[in-house]
Amino acid sequence: MLLDDMYRDVILDHYRYPRGRKPIEKKDFSSIGHNPACGDDITIQIALENGNISEIFADCKGCAISTASGSIMAEYIKGKAVDEVKHIAQNVRQMLKGEPCELPDDMGDIDALEGVKNFPVRIKCALLAWITLIEGIGNYESGHADEIVVVSTEQGED
Amino acid sequence: MLLDDMYRDVILDHYRYPRGRKPIEKKDFSSIGHNPACGDDITIQIALENGNISEIFADCKGCAISTASGSIMAEYIKGKAVDEVKHIAQNVRQMLKGEPCELPDDMGDIDALEGVKNFPVRIKCALLAWITLIEGIGNYESGHADEIVVVSTEQGED
Amino acid sequence: MHTRPEDIVITSDNSSRLCARTIKADFPVLSQDINGHKLVYLDNAASSQKPQSVIDELSRFYSEDNANIHRGLHTLAERSTNAYESTRKRVAKFIGCQNPDEVILNSGTTAGINLIAYSWGEEHINEGDEIVITEMEHHANLIPWVILAKRKKAVLKRIPITSDGRLNLDDIENIITDRTKILALSHMSNVLGTINPVTEIAEIAHKHGAIVVADGAQAVPHMPVDVSTLGVDFYTFSAHKMLGPTGVGVLWGKKELLDKMQPFMTGGEMIREVHFDKVTWAEIPHRFEPGTPNIAGVVGFAAAIDYLENIGMDKIRQHEIEITRYALEKLSKIDKLDIQGPTEPDIRGAAISFTDHNVHPHDISTFLDSKGIAIRAGHHCAQPLLRILGKVATARASFYIYNDEADVDALVQAIIEMKKYFGV
Amino acid sequence: MHTRPEDIVITSDNSSRLCARTIKADFPVLSQDINGHKLVYLDNAASSQKPQSVIDELSRFYSEDNANIHRGLHTLAERSTNAYESTRKRVAKFIGCQNPDEVILNSGTTAGINLIAYSWGEEHINEGDEIVITEMEHHANLIPWVILAKRKKAVLKRIPITSDGRLNLDDIENIITDRTKILALSHMSNVLGTINPVTEIAEIAHKHGAIVVADGAQAVPHMPVDVSTLGVDFYTFSAHKMLGPTGVGVLWGKKELLDKMQPFMTGGEMIREVHFDKVTWAEIPHRFEPGTPNIAGVVGFAAAIDYLENIGMDKIRQHEIEITRYALEKLSKIDKLDIQGPTEPDIRGAAISFTDHNVHPHDISTFLDSKGIAIRAGHHCAQPLLRILGKVATARASFYIYNDEADVDALVQAIIEMKKYFGV
Ligand SMILES: Cc1ncc(COP(=O)(O)O)c(C=O)c1O
Ligand SMILES: Cc1ncc(COP(=O)(O)O)c(C=O)c1O
């Protein structure tokens, strides 16, 4: 087992210094994710400007992997168009689940999450932030932006 | 396994030509025994004269062992005092269950039942007639002679 | 792996036949003498024997991978979980089920039927509803329904049997009605051997909006079963009757139904979130698998399925048709011996119940055992059926992949000697 | 038999100590390397490993005696039945029970508690009645009562815990009242290690006419348990946590209570007489053992009890007190590490939950696994307790007979390295 393959330097750096932890003033939508098996929790708040993500708050309470995954997500999606972000999030999910996926050349730190695939029991941890984001965007798009979405990695993501 | 040790000639003889099958005119008490695990059934009817068993009808529907056991019983107890018979029946029960017992020197064909002890799963078969007799006498003694007693070798005799 | 492909050879004369003798060599229990005779094991409907590969897999698991499953993050826990979950997929494939989540692993057929009776039954059965069973059910697929009917003041109706032990469907349209909520029937009878036309009857039940529960305890071990085409809603069977370990069973159910069902037994591993005043359940199949399951047994079960699939279920069925034909032919020639169930091997399995006009089944069994032949005698957990047959007990010889014509010959020979022995 | 008496040697310096190293050699799984390190198995509260003697007994049974039990008249059926029933007697003796009929063999602790909740609970719990549990229950001894209370509109009350993880009995006379019908509590907590004063609390419950159900899943494997003096009415445990096979459990209950209880699951082997409209039940224990049980597992369980008794439960308890003392001492010296449960080894078992101020339990577990150390991380099927402790998860190291001080040292060393690795 290559521990360092999962806990890459990039991951540990995000874990120690998580991005996106500064509360934001106004939010356009938010969602809350929860993984009952681990007890991990994430709260995401997002502000938009012209269809782009202008500000993001991503507060993850959990293990190194879920924390780093939330931090990588916060860093990566800031400034990007909601449509694009949705597409990417869906593909990250597929990547983590070992399904076919298309990811942009410039993946930022996302590719550091790939090592998690070798630790099947930890994939859920990495998934949480991205699923919560997908659910949040979905709800925003269908006009339920102010509802809090509780997603669970147990539900269909097992 | 010594098959012949259980199916002794005496046993097979009683099985082929069971005694006590002639219906009796008047009965002083009767009882019916049933072994649900095997489906074996026995009906006993007894007529008394001066405290002695004057006539007995013992109709056993079952395997060779239960049939022979009923036949041996019918033959042996005829003419004996009820008290004595009760005592003997109790001791046959103990003998079959491998418990300490005292049996008369003159056991008639009863000792042929001893081989059954080596076939634990068949002990129930040999027991049925004797338990049914004990129950019948017990009920007669307590004044319930005309009630039909249904005993079961499953009940506490397992 | 003990079962090498070449172990399962085909005889030269007929490529569809198994070589029972070669198969026998894979089952250590069969190599022993009983009462001075080579063991002839004909009690397969009660429980089958296990090939070395299954025994070895149990030892291997306990010696290399053993740990509790799920939630464990260490290597052994991960290996155990993977082995357990991969058996689920293996079972799903074996019975033609596309979605392994529909496969609930439990302790046996009995547990599966009780689960349906409690969980589905409790919610859907009301006073006056009808539950339809057949006259040939094993107690496992009978008593849970008797109890449910009583608890709910529902009506228990039954499909009668013909004199040759098939279901009598003449009156079926009066038996299954719009009030029928459940039809529960065995796929193959453990007493009569009869293979019931499950698909045909299920269609009638579905037309009336009932659900259909099939007891596959005797069918899955002996013939190809495909739940995707069988037309039932729930299907149950036991590993121990199909070369697998004891204490393992399967309940297959349609996802649409399972998804809506409340759990039956509760405890660890089947929950999402637990509070003192409120519990939410995990998704299927976990919702129905509380507590630590029979992990090693489940893992060993996969080796049993491997063994069966290596031979091929079609071939097994063919083998049993042949041996049943041979046995029925030979047994029917014995004087004063009555045989129960259908006489045509293609509508029945290899469990053959018989009675002698004079010798009681228990004496038959004891005598045969003295010749090393293991059969079962009794009511076979089907008292109501035996009452209908007018018997308190029958003797039953039931055959499997390792039995051959020589075993039938030994049985027939011993029965003839037995008649002489008891001389009645 | 693999366990020779000389395997269980005593060290020269202290005759009350086990030689864990010699014992280790009896457990094949422990001789392997995990991720390049010798396996240190500290997940015993989840499931124990199995000695060679248990593995061999399973193989032997399947290779020599395997058949379905009860009602069988042939040699293998008789051998199986005897082996199965003699385990029942073995278990009875092991827990100080005089009458083996009070021992119900089932699939595990979870099955036992559900049986009581359904069978006894269904009949005796009414609206407004009270069911008392504790805050430290495993989901297995919690959810069945939550559900029962909900179904019956009964009130679920709980005994709180102190800050060091013991039961707080200050208010007990207000918690257990004349309305209390059931008190259900764990004998030993799987999270805190706490050994609860079962006898003392049971006495209070009995005074109020309640029955007492104790969950012995963590106690029986680790200390002498005598149900004849413990003062409870029902007691449950699992074989897999005490060197035995998976899929086997025990429910002990007082005959007076069991005799009057209706069966829970129904099917074969638990009946006296079956009609389509009426069923009468077999005597205990068979009434509560429907269908084909985990025969081989039960037989293997006897070998596990032999192994434990060869060592002696008193000695095992003593060994675990020593190792717990050592582990608590060493772990408590580690900076920023919180340990749950009582600090005195004599009122607790060897399951030690801990959390690091910075590293999440899942990361602790993954890291330790990379050093060959198997611990568990998560909510340990005790979510309500963890919520009370203010944790979403803990790491848990749990020790058994084959663990020694060297294993503690390895754990401590690895935790120190872990802190460096995550550098938070
Ligand atoms: C205290 C306690 N109770 C009950 C259980 C449930 O046991 P099982 O999963 O064997 O049914 C466990 C183990 O997981 C336990 O630790
Ligand atoms: C037709 C049928 N149904 C159900 C069962 C019960 O199976 P188990 O005892 O494995 O639960 C059996 C076997 O005994 C059977 O033959």
mmCIF file of C-alpha atoms in Angstrom, chain B residues 31-43 59-63 65-67 69 116 119-132 149-158, chain C residues 360 362 377-379 383 386-387 391-393, chain D residues 71 73 271-274 280 282:
data_model
loop_
_atom_site.group_PDB
_atom_site.id
_atom_site.type_symbol
_atom_site.label_atom_id
_atom_site.label_comp_id
_atom_site.label_asym_id
_atom_site.label_seq_id
_atom_site.Cartn_x
_atom_site.Cartn_y
_atom_site.Cartn_z
ATOM 1 C CA SER B 31 -55.412 -43.613 26.836
ATOM 2 C CA ILE B 32 -54.056 -42.510 23.507
ATOM 3 C CA GLY B 33 -50.438 -41.740 22.838
ATOM 4 C CA HIS B 34 -48.998 -39.814 19.957
ATOM 5 C CA ASN B 35 -45.497 -39.038 18.811
ATOM 6 C CA PRO B 36 -45.714 -36.039 16.516
ATOM 7 C CA ALA B 37 -42.132 -36.331 15.333
ATOM 8 C CA CYS B 38 -42.725 -39.832 13.954
ATOM 9 C CA GLY B 39 -46.456 -39.837 13.508
ATOM 10 C CA ASP B 40 -46.728 -42.966 15.685
ATOM 11 C CA ASP B 41 -50.069 -43.515 17.439
ATOM 12 C CA ILE B 42 -51.133 -45.912 20.165
ATOM 13 C CA THR B 43 -54.511 -46.604 21.718
ATOM 14 C CA ASP B 59 -53.285 -50.853 19.065
ATOM 15 C CA CYS B 60 -50.084 -49.297 17.858
ATOM 16 C CA LYS B 61 -49.664 -47.697 14.444
ATOM 17 C CA GLY B 62 -46.004 -47.111 13.907
ATOM 18 C CA CYS B 63 -42.631 -48.592 13.227
ATOM 19 C CA ILE B 65 -39.994 -50.765 17.478
ATOM 20 C CA SER B 66 -43.080 -48.948 18.691
ATOM 21 C CA THR B 67 -45.312 -51.768 17.523
ATOM 22 C CA SER B 69 -42.909 -52.302 22.362
ATOM 23 C CA VAL B 116 -32.879 -49.905 21.357
ATOM 24 C CA PHE B 119 -30.027 -46.331 18.671
ATOM 25 C CA PRO B 120 -30.722 -43.047 20.429
ATOM 26 C CA VAL B 121 -33.004 -41.715 17.716
ATOM 27 C CA ARG B 122 -35.258 -44.737 18.116
ATOM 28 C CA ILE B 123 -35.660 -44.648 21.885
ATOM 29 C CA LYS B 124 -38.762 -42.511 21.501
ATOM 30 C CA CYS B 125 -40.365 -45.260 19.481
ATOM 31 C CA ALA B 126 -39.922 -47.788 22.273
ATOM 32 C CA LEU B 127 -41.067 -45.302 24.903
ATOM 33 C CA LEU B 128 -44.421 -44.418 23.431
ATOM 34 C CA ALA B 129 -46.412 -47.427 24.677
ATOM 35 C CA TRP B 130 -45.031 -47.225 28.206
ATOM 36 C CA ILE B 131 -45.565 -43.501 28.616
ATOM 37 C CA THR B 132 -49.085 -43.834 27.345
ATOM 38 C CA VAL B 149 -55.183 -38.814 27.633
ATOM 39 C CA VAL B 150 -53.047 -37.647 24.760
ATOM 40 C CA VAL B 151 -49.396 -37.968 25.571
ATOM 41 C CA SER B 152 -46.566 -36.982 23.384
ATOM 42 C CA THR B 153 -43.034 -38.267 23.469
ATOM 43 C CA GLU B 154 -41.930 -34.798 22.417
ATOM 44 C CA GLN B 155 -43.109 -33.356 25.663
ATOM 45 C CA GLY B 156 -40.296 -33.587 28.087
ATOM 46 C CA GLU B 157 -39.244 -36.956 26.741
ATOM 47 C CA ASP B 158 -36.969 -35.571 24.097
ATOM 48 C CA HIS C 360 -42.386 -48.319 8.397
ATOM 49 C CA HIS C 362 -38.200 -45.296 10.150
ATOM 50 C CA ALA C 377 -37.665 -40.774 6.877
ATOM 51 C CA GLY C 378 -40.398 -38.713 8.441
ATOM 52 C CA HIS C 379 -42.782 -35.948 7.538
ATOM 53 C CA GLN C 383 -47.151 -32.496 7.728
ATOM 54 C CA LEU C 386 -48.390 -35.974 4.237
ATOM 55 C CA ARG C 387 -51.849 -35.913 5.752
ATOM 56 C CA LYS C 391 -49.162 -40.995 5.269
ATOM 57 C CA VAL C 392 -47.657 -40.191 8.634
ATOM 58 C CA ALA C 393 -44.195 -40.511 7.171
ATOM 59 C CA ARG D 71 -35.333 -36.071 12.488
ATOM 60 C CA LEU D 73 -32.120 -41.498 11.361
ATOM 61 C CA ILE D 271 -43.282 -27.287 15.562
ATOM 62 C CA ARG D 272 -45.177 -30.086 17.156
ATOM 63 C CA GLU D 273 -48.103 -30.360 14.807
ATOM 64 C CA VAL D 274 -48.968 -28.372 11.698
ATOM 65 C CA THR D 280 -48.666 -26.142 17.811
ATOM 66 C CA ALA D 282 -42.252 -27.588 19.929
#
